[in-house]
mmCIF file of C-alpha atoms and ligand atoms in Angstrom:
data_model
loop_
_atom_site.group_PDB
_atom_site.id
_atom_site.type_symbol
_atom_site.label_atom_id
_atom_site.label_comp_id
_atom_site.label_asym_id
_atom_site.label_seq_id
_atom_site.Cartn_x
_atom_site.Cartn_y
_atom_site.Cartn_z
ATOM 1 C CA MET A 131 -5.459 -19.847 -4.832
ATOM 2 C CA ASP A 132 -4.086 -17.398 -7.352
ATOM 3 C CA MET A 133 -2.806 -14.314 -5.534
ATOM 4 C CA LYS A 134 -0.827 -11.625 -7.330
ATOM 5 C CA VAL A 135 0.439 -8.160 -6.544
ATOM 6 C CA GLN A 136 1.277 -5.484 -9.070
ATOM 7 C CA MET A 137 2.493 -2.103 -7.869
ATOM 8 C CA LEU A 138 0.836 0.733 -9.792
ATOM 9 C CA GLY A 139 3.850 2.688 -8.656
ATOM 10 C CA THR A 140 6.836 2.326 -6.379
ATOM 11 C CA GLY A 141 7.821 5.964 -6.004
ATOM 12 C CA SER A 142 8.240 8.226 -3.026
ATOM 13 C CA ALA A 143 5.763 11.074 -2.579
ATOM 14 C CA PHE A 144 7.988 13.384 -4.606
ATOM 15 C CA ALA A 145 9.198 10.911 -7.253
ATOM 16 C CA LYS A 146 8.585 11.799 -10.880
ATOM 17 C CA ALA A 147 10.106 8.758 -12.565
ATOM 18 C CA PHE A 148 7.785 6.463 -10.615
ATOM 19 C CA HIS A 149 4.097 6.608 -9.794
ATOM 20 C CA ASN A 150 2.834 6.771 -6.202
ATOM 21 C CA ASN A 151 3.370 3.686 -4.074
ATOM 22 C CA ASN A 152 -0.001 1.986 -4.594
ATOM 23 C CA ALA A 153 -0.559 -1.759 -5.001
ATOM 24 C CA LEU A 154 -3.057 -3.779 -6.971
ATOM 25 C CA PHE A 155 -3.837 -7.181 -5.449
ATOM 26 C CA THR A 156 -5.620 -9.753 -7.582
ATOM 27 C CA VAL A 157 -7.022 -12.810 -5.846
ATOM 28 C CA ASP A 158 -8.877 -15.325 -7.988
ATOM 29 C CA GLY A 159 -9.860 -12.537 -10.370
ATOM 30 C CA ARG A 160 -11.052 -10.038 -7.725
ATOM 31 C CA ARG A 161 -9.088 -6.797 -7.342
ATOM 32 C CA LEU A 162 -8.153 -4.725 -4.310
ATOM 33 C CA LEU A 163 -6.261 -1.447 -4.605
ATOM 34 C CA VAL A 164 -4.034 -0.641 -1.636
ATOM 35 C CA ASP A 165 -3.850 3.143 -1.459
ATOM 36 C CA CYS A 166 -5.055 5.426 -4.222
ATOM 37 C CA GLY A 167 -2.653 8.300 -4.629
ATOM 38 C CA ILE A 168 -2.514 11.305 -6.907
ATOM 39 C CA THR A 169 -1.045 9.261 -9.758
ATOM 40 C CA ALA A 170 -3.342 6.221 -9.347
ATOM 41 C CA PRO A 171 -5.893 7.176 -12.043
ATOM 42 C CA LYS A 172 -3.187 7.495 -14.698
ATOM 43 C CA ALA A 173 -1.210 4.510 -13.417
ATOM 44 C CA LEU A 174 -4.304 2.287 -13.613
ATOM 45 C CA HIS A 175 -5.009 3.563 -17.113
ATOM 46 C CA GLU A 176 -1.455 2.740 -18.207
ATOM 47 C CA LEU A 177 -2.038 -0.851 -17.132
ATOM 48 C CA GLY A 178 -5.282 -1.053 -19.082
ATOM 49 C CA TYR A 179 -7.587 -0.904 -16.064
ATOM 50 C CA SER A 180 -10.460 1.401 -15.269
ATOM 51 C CA PHE A 181 -11.774 2.136 -11.783
ATOM 52 C CA ASN A 182 -14.676 -0.141 -12.588
ATOM 53 C CA ASP A 183 -12.246 -3.084 -12.642
ATOM 54 C CA LEU A 184 -11.636 -2.655 -8.908
ATOM 55 C CA ASP A 185 -13.689 -4.407 -6.245
ATOM 56 C CA ALA A 186 -12.358 -2.467 -3.280
ATOM 57 C CA VAL A 187 -9.750 -0.027 -2.040
ATOM 58 C CA LEU A 188 -7.850 -0.105 1.271
ATOM 59 C CA ILE A 189 -6.165 3.004 2.680
ATOM 60 C CA THR A 190 -3.105 3.021 4.951
ATOM 61 C CA HIS A 191 -2.989 6.708 5.879
ATOM 62 C CA ILE A 192 -3.907 10.208 4.802
ATOM 63 C CA HIS A 193 -1.176 11.575 2.569
ATOM 64 C CA GLY A 194 -1.676 12.630 -1.048
ATOM 65 C CA ASP A 195 0.407 9.818 -2.510
ATOM 66 C CA HIS A 196 -1.956 7.368 -0.730
ATOM 67 C CA ILE A 197 -5.357 9.052 -1.016
ATOM 68 C CA GLY A 198 -5.029 11.801 -3.656
ATOM 69 C CA GLY A 199 -6.782 9.738 -6.368
ATOM 70 C CA LEU A 200 -9.874 8.961 -4.294
ATOM 71 C CA GLU A 201 -11.876 11.965 -5.483
ATOM 72 C CA GLU A 202 -11.603 10.873 -9.108
ATOM 73 C CA PHE A 203 -12.276 7.261 -8.102
ATOM 74 C CA ALA A 204 -15.446 8.317 -6.286
ATOM 75 C CA PHE A 205 -16.707 10.612 -9.040
ATOM 76 C CA GLN A 206 -16.009 8.122 -11.820
ATOM 77 C CA MET A 207 -17.781 5.324 -9.981
ATOM 78 C CA LYS A 208 -20.808 7.500 -9.265
ATOM 79 C CA PHE A 209 -21.228 9.299 -12.574
ATOM 80 C CA ILE A 210 -19.725 6.910 -15.103
ATOM 81 C CA TYR A 211 -20.233 3.439 -13.647
ATOM 82 C CA GLY A 212 -23.140 4.027 -11.274
ATOM 83 C CA ARG A 213 -21.997 1.851 -8.426
ATOM 84 C CA LYS A 214 -20.277 2.208 -5.080
ATOM 85 C CA PRO A 215 -16.939 0.473 -4.601
ATOM 86 C CA THR A 216 -15.983 -0.841 -1.170
ATOM 87 C CA LEU A 217 -13.675 1.354 0.894
ATOM 88 C CA TYR A 218 -11.759 -0.366 3.690
ATOM 89 C CA ILE A 219 -10.171 2.067 6.083
ATOM 90 C CA ALA A 220 -9.172 2.085 9.735
ATOM 91 C CA ASP A 221 -12.067 3.198 11.893
ATOM 92 C CA THR A 222 -9.906 6.057 13.203
ATOM 93 C CA LEU A 223 -9.283 7.402 9.681
ATOM 94 C CA ALA A 224 -12.752 7.402 8.131
ATOM 95 C CA GLU A 225 -13.876 10.724 9.575
ATOM 96 C CA PRO A 226 -10.590 12.572 8.950
ATOM 97 C CA LEU A 227 -10.504 11.245 5.385
ATOM 98 C CA TRP A 228 -13.888 12.810 4.706
ATOM 99 C CA GLU A 229 -13.669 15.942 6.846
ATOM 100 C CA ASN A 230 -10.075 16.890 6.119
ATOM 101 C CA SER A 231 -9.502 15.609 2.606
ATOM 102 C CA LEU A 232 -12.449 14.549 0.456
ATOM 103 C CA LYS A 233 -15.407 16.641 1.595
ATOM 104 C CA GLY A 234 -14.267 19.783 -0.199
ATOM 105 C CA GLY A 235 -14.421 18.106 -3.595
ATOM 106 C CA LEU A 236 -17.046 15.413 -3.179
ATOM 107 C CA GLN A 237 -19.747 17.034 -1.084
ATOM 108 C CA GLN A 238 -22.679 18.168 -3.243
ATOM 109 C CA ASN A 239 -25.424 18.176 -0.635
ATOM 110 C CA PRO A 240 -24.817 19.128 2.991
ATOM 111 C CA SER A 241 -25.780 15.633 4.078
ATOM 112 C CA ASP A 242 -23.253 13.884 1.809
ATOM 113 C CA THR A 243 -20.678 11.660 3.472
ATOM 114 C CA LEU A 244 -18.200 8.955 2.461
ATOM 115 C CA SER A 245 -21.078 6.474 2.351
ATOM 116 C CA ASP A 246 -22.663 8.358 -0.543
ATOM 117 C CA TYR A 247 -19.725 7.322 -2.684
ATOM 118 C CA PHE A 248 -18.385 4.141 -1.129
ATOM 119 C CA VAL A 249 -19.612 1.073 0.670
ATOM 120 C CA LEU A 250 -17.747 2.100 3.791
ATOM 121 C CA ARG A 251 -16.103 -0.708 5.745
ATOM 122 C CA PRO A 252 -14.276 0.729 8.759
ATOM 123 C CA ILE A 253 -11.884 -1.805 10.191
ATOM 124 C CA ALA A 254 -10.407 -2.050 13.639
ATOM 125 C CA GLU A 255 -6.736 -2.470 14.350
ATOM 126 C CA GLY A 256 -5.581 -5.928 15.452
ATOM 127 C CA ILE A 257 -8.557 -7.869 14.122
ATOM 128 C CA VAL A 258 -8.449 -10.026 11.009
ATOM 129 C CA HIS A 259 -10.845 -8.872 8.279
ATOM 130 C CA GLU A 260 -11.621 -10.553 4.986
ATOM 131 C CA LEU A 261 -11.208 -8.036 2.154
ATOM 132 C CA LEU A 262 -11.789 -10.351 -0.791
ATOM 133 C CA PRO A 263 -12.498 -14.072 -0.723
ATOM 134 C CA GLY A 264 -9.123 -15.540 0.259
ATOM 135 C CA LEU A 265 -7.490 -12.239 1.224
ATOM 136 C CA GLN A 266 -7.448 -11.284 4.897
ATOM 137 C CA VAL A 267 -5.816 -8.286 6.503
ATOM 138 C CA GLU A 268 -4.890 -7.243 10.004
ATOM 139 C CA LEU A 269 -4.113 -3.565 10.509
ATOM 140 C CA ILE A 270 -1.051 -2.849 12.617
ATOM 141 C CA ALA A 271 -0.690 0.683 13.968
ATOM 142 C CA THR A 272 2.773 1.914 13.001
ATOM 143 C CA ASN A 273 4.812 5.087 13.365
ATOM 144 C CA HIS A 274 5.157 7.543 10.510
ATOM 145 C CA ILE A 275 4.417 11.163 11.441
ATOM 146 C CA PRO A 276 4.157 11.905 15.180
ATOM 147 C CA ASN A 277 0.515 12.064 16.307
ATOM 148 C CA LYS A 278 -0.798 11.001 12.895
ATOM 149 C CA ALA A 279 -2.587 7.672 12.525
ATOM 150 C CA ASN A 280 -0.916 5.260 10.166
ATOM 151 C CA TYR A 281 -1.403 1.551 9.566
ATOM 152 C CA SER A 282 0.677 -1.202 8.084
ATOM 153 C CA LEU A 283 -0.947 -4.330 6.724
ATOM 154 C CA LEU A 284 -0.501 -7.991 7.566
ATOM 155 C CA PHE A 285 -2.016 -10.051 4.763
ATOM 156 C CA ASN A 286 -3.010 -13.661 5.327
ATOM 157 C CA GLY A 287 -0.721 -13.835 8.344
ATOM 158 C CA PHE A 288 2.486 -14.033 6.302
ATOM 159 C CA PHE A 289 2.880 -10.894 4.214
ATOM 160 C CA PHE A 290 3.710 -7.578 5.918
ATOM 161 C CA TYR A 291 3.156 -4.477 3.798
ATOM 162 C CA SER A 292 4.345 -1.256 5.395
ATOM 163 C CA GLY A 293 2.291 1.872 5.293
ATOM 164 C CA ASP A 294 4.840 4.632 5.333
ATOM 165 C CA ILE A 295 6.800 3.869 8.505
ATOM 166 C CA VAL A 296 9.916 4.881 10.325
ATOM 167 C CA PHE A 297 12.519 2.200 10.846
ATOM 168 C CA ASP A 298 11.440 -0.288 13.499
ATOM 169 C CA GLY A 299 13.789 -3.254 13.626
ATOM 170 C CA GLU A 300 12.105 -4.691 16.713
ATOM 171 C CA LEU A 301 8.736 -4.768 14.975
ATOM 172 C CA LEU A 302 10.211 -6.535 11.944
ATOM 173 C CA GLU A 303 12.060 -9.059 14.140
ATOM 174 C CA SER A 304 8.925 -9.778 16.099
ATOM 175 C CA LEU A 305 6.806 -10.162 12.945
ATOM 176 C CA VAL A 306 9.264 -12.701 11.562
ATOM 177 C CA SER A 307 10.135 -14.639 14.721
ATOM 178 C CA LYS A 308 6.817 -14.529 16.584
ATOM 179 C CA ARG A 309 4.164 -14.096 13.901
ATOM 180 C CA GLY A 310 5.665 -16.159 11.082
ATOM 181 C CA VAL A 311 5.947 -13.359 8.534
ATOM 182 C CA GLN A 312 7.686 -14.657 5.431
ATOM 183 C CA LEU A 313 7.471 -11.698 3.094
ATOM 184 C CA ILE A 314 7.907 -7.961 3.716
ATOM 185 C CA PHE A 315 7.287 -5.053 1.366
ATOM 186 C CA HIS A 316 8.844 -2.002 3.023
ATOM 187 C CA ASP A 317 8.993 1.691 2.164
ATOM 188 C CA CYS A 318 12.564 2.844 1.699
ATOM 189 C CA GLN A 319 13.993 6.328 1.592
ATOM 190 C CA LEU A 320 17.288 5.975 -0.236
ATOM 191 C CA HIS A 321 19.053 8.871 1.478
ATOM 192 C CA PRO A 322 19.336 9.524 5.209
ATOM 193 C CA PRO A 323 18.112 10.794 7.548
ATOM 194 C CA GLY A 324 15.043 8.609 7.941
ATOM 195 C CA VAL A 325 12.811 11.002 9.858
ATOM 196 C CA VAL A 326 9.372 9.841 8.687
ATOM 197 C CA HIS A 327 10.416 6.812 6.593
ATOM 198 C CA ALA A 328 12.876 3.987 7.075
ATOM 199 C CA CYS A 329 16.004 4.822 5.133
ATOM 200 C CA LEU A 330 18.199 2.352 3.306
ATOM 201 C CA SER A 331 21.142 2.649 5.703
ATOM 202 C CA GLN A 332 18.822 1.672 8.582
ATOM 203 C CA LEU A 333 17.291 -1.247 6.696
ATOM 204 C CA LEU A 334 20.809 -2.473 5.893
ATOM 205 C CA THR A 335 21.370 -3.014 9.637
ATOM 206 C CA LEU A 336 18.694 -5.734 9.670
ATOM 207 C CA PRO A 337 19.939 -9.302 10.094
ATOM 208 C CA ALA A 338 20.160 -11.553 7.041
ATOM 209 C CA HIS A 339 17.067 -13.594 7.926
ATOM 210 C CA ILE A 340 14.962 -10.424 7.693
ATOM 211 C CA GLN A 341 16.715 -8.820 4.732
ATOM 212 C CA GLU A 342 16.207 -11.911 2.588
ATOM 213 C CA ARG A 343 12.451 -11.637 3.103
ATOM 214 C CA LEU A 344 12.328 -7.897 2.456
ATOM 215 C CA TYR A 345 11.554 -6.037 -0.766
ATOM 216 C CA LEU A 346 11.955 -2.278 -1.110
ATOM 217 C CA MET A 347 9.325 0.159 -2.401
ATOM 218 C CA HIS A 348 8.417 3.861 -2.082
ATOM 219 C CA TYR A 349 11.833 4.998 -3.333
ATOM 220 C CA GLY A 350 13.118 8.135 -5.033
ATOM 221 C CA ASP A 351 13.976 8.810 -8.637
ATOM 222 C CA ASP A 352 17.656 7.922 -8.254
ATOM 223 C CA GLN A 353 16.782 4.304 -7.389
ATOM 224 C CA PRO A 354 18.774 2.942 -10.386
ATOM 225 C CA GLU A 355 21.975 4.171 -8.703
ATOM 226 C CA PHE A 356 21.231 1.903 -5.735
ATOM 227 C CA ILE A 357 20.757 -1.352 -7.602
ATOM 228 C CA GLY A 358 23.285 -3.787 -6.143
ATOM 229 C CA ARG A 359 23.703 -1.672 -2.985
ATOM 230 C CA THR A 360 20.803 -3.057 -0.957
ATOM 231 C CA GLY A 361 22.382 -6.045 0.781
ATOM 232 C CA LEU A 362 20.079 -9.059 0.611
ATOM 233 C CA MET A 363 17.051 -6.842 -0.005
ATOM 234 C CA ARG A 364 15.630 -6.360 -3.483
ATOM 235 C CA PHE A 365 13.638 -3.646 -5.193
ATOM 236 C CA ILE A 366 10.040 -4.204 -6.176
ATOM 237 C CA GLU A 367 9.488 -2.801 -9.652
ATOM 238 C CA GLN A 368 6.372 -0.916 -10.569
ATOM 239 C CA GLN A 369 3.938 -2.413 -13.092
ATOM 240 C CA LYS A 370 5.463 -5.905 -12.853
ATOM 241 C CA THR A 371 3.190 -8.674 -11.646
ATOM 242 C CA TYR A 372 4.461 -10.861 -8.819
ATOM 243 C CA GLU A 373 2.821 -14.076 -7.731
ATOM 244 C CA LEU A 374 2.818 -13.976 -3.944
ATOM 245 C CA ALA A 375 3.308 -17.719 -3.529
ATOM 246 C CA ARG A 376 6.483 -17.500 -5.575
ATOM 247 C CA LEU A 377 7.776 -14.474 -3.670
ATOM 248 C CA THR A 378 7.363 -16.111 -0.315
ATOM 249 C CA PHE A 379 10.598 -16.882 1.419
ATOM 250 C CA ALA A 380 11.334 -20.588 1.491
ATOM 251 C CA GLY A 381 15.084 -20.639 1.891
ATOM 252 C CA GLN A 382 15.891 -20.625 -1.780
ATOM 253 C CA SER A 383 13.104 -18.710 -3.408
ATOM 254 C CA GLY A 384 13.678 -15.494 -5.318
ATOM 255 C CA MET A 385 11.655 -13.006 -7.238
ATOM 256 C CA ILE A 386 9.901 -14.106 -10.333
ATOM 257 C CA GLU A 387 9.157 -11.648 -13.048
HETATM 258 N N1 CC7 B 437 6.981 15.688 8.889
HETATM 259 C C1 CC7 B 437 7.078 15.425 7.582
HETATM 260 C C2 CC7 B 437 5.929 15.293 6.804
HETATM 261 C C3 CC7 B 437 6.064 15.023 5.461
HETATM 262 N N2 CC7 B 437 7.289 14.906 4.902
HETATM 263 C C4 CC7 B 437 7.455 14.618 3.462
HETATM 264 O O1 CC7 B 437 6.187 14.742 2.821
HETATM 265 C C5 CC7 B 437 5.822 13.483 2.299
HETATM 266 C C6 CC7 B 437 4.376 13.112 2.350
HETATM 267 O O2 CC7 B 437 4.227 11.804 1.796
HETATM 268 P P1 CC7 B 437 5.122 10.613 2.383
HETATM 269 O O3 CC7 B 437 5.219 9.568 1.349
HETATM 270 O O4 CC7 B 437 4.690 10.298 3.759
HETATM 271 O O5 CC7 B 437 6.561 11.245 2.473
HETATM 272 C C7 CC7 B 437 6.594 12.480 3.152
HETATM 273 C C8 CC7 B 437 7.911 13.168 3.259
HETATM 274 O O6 CC7 B 437 8.628 13.070 2.063
HETATM 275 C C9 CC7 B 437 8.404 15.020 5.686
HETATM 276 O O7 CC7 B 437 9.531 14.871 5.195
HETATM 277 N N3 CC7 B 437 8.288 15.283 7.023
HETATM 278 ZN ZN1 ZN B 438 3.906 7.890 0.935
HETATM 279 ZN ZN1 ZN B 439 2.993 9.120 4.289
#
């Protein structure tokens, strides 16, 4: 199976040198977008893709850098391409996404809902769902903003992709030692304190066997100053394509570019 990931962006919510932290998964030619932030329409365009090239989108949580591009996605698919893309979202987030974020722009008739724009696929936490042929996900509820639902993603049982999360060393240890996670993409705030994100100084306290599996994303504009200061962890770079099989930790493996 040919499984690749290409970050449309690797920036923090306020970054200007990087696009929003959204990921494009390609599995045997089918494409899933993970999060669709404010910069996603332009970031896709820069890579030569249109929204019509996407099969589905999966949302981790409701913040602009993760959902701010959905209005354009929905309108383009309806009025330019004439089809509904699949929207995977936690069952707890579907109503707030519509009521609190998208309804103001997308609603044209009082009866309109998310399902008028997307093939809505609400997914429950803790259950494995197939998103594309060969790509499964389990949502894991994680901590980001107090009292605000947020989900991280476990793909195919071995690849943990953090929604925005605070530092949780016990979770990472348990994912690696008990659940067999081999690869971690983790949001990283470069400067402390890590109030709503894990910050680099916290991630640097992780043991070597976790750091060597862990790649950093969702970072600020001064990321270049931190190259070489991330212990055994490495930065994911936006717009580069990574083959997941080659990224997977196997004792000696490293990033391919
Ligand atoms: N309680 C909060 C809420 C939000 N924020 C900042 O706003 C950003 C929203 O997108 P994010 O990527 O989750 O990062 C959040 C913080 O920078 C924050 O710092 N504290
Ligand atoms: Zn974010
Ligand atoms: Zn967030």
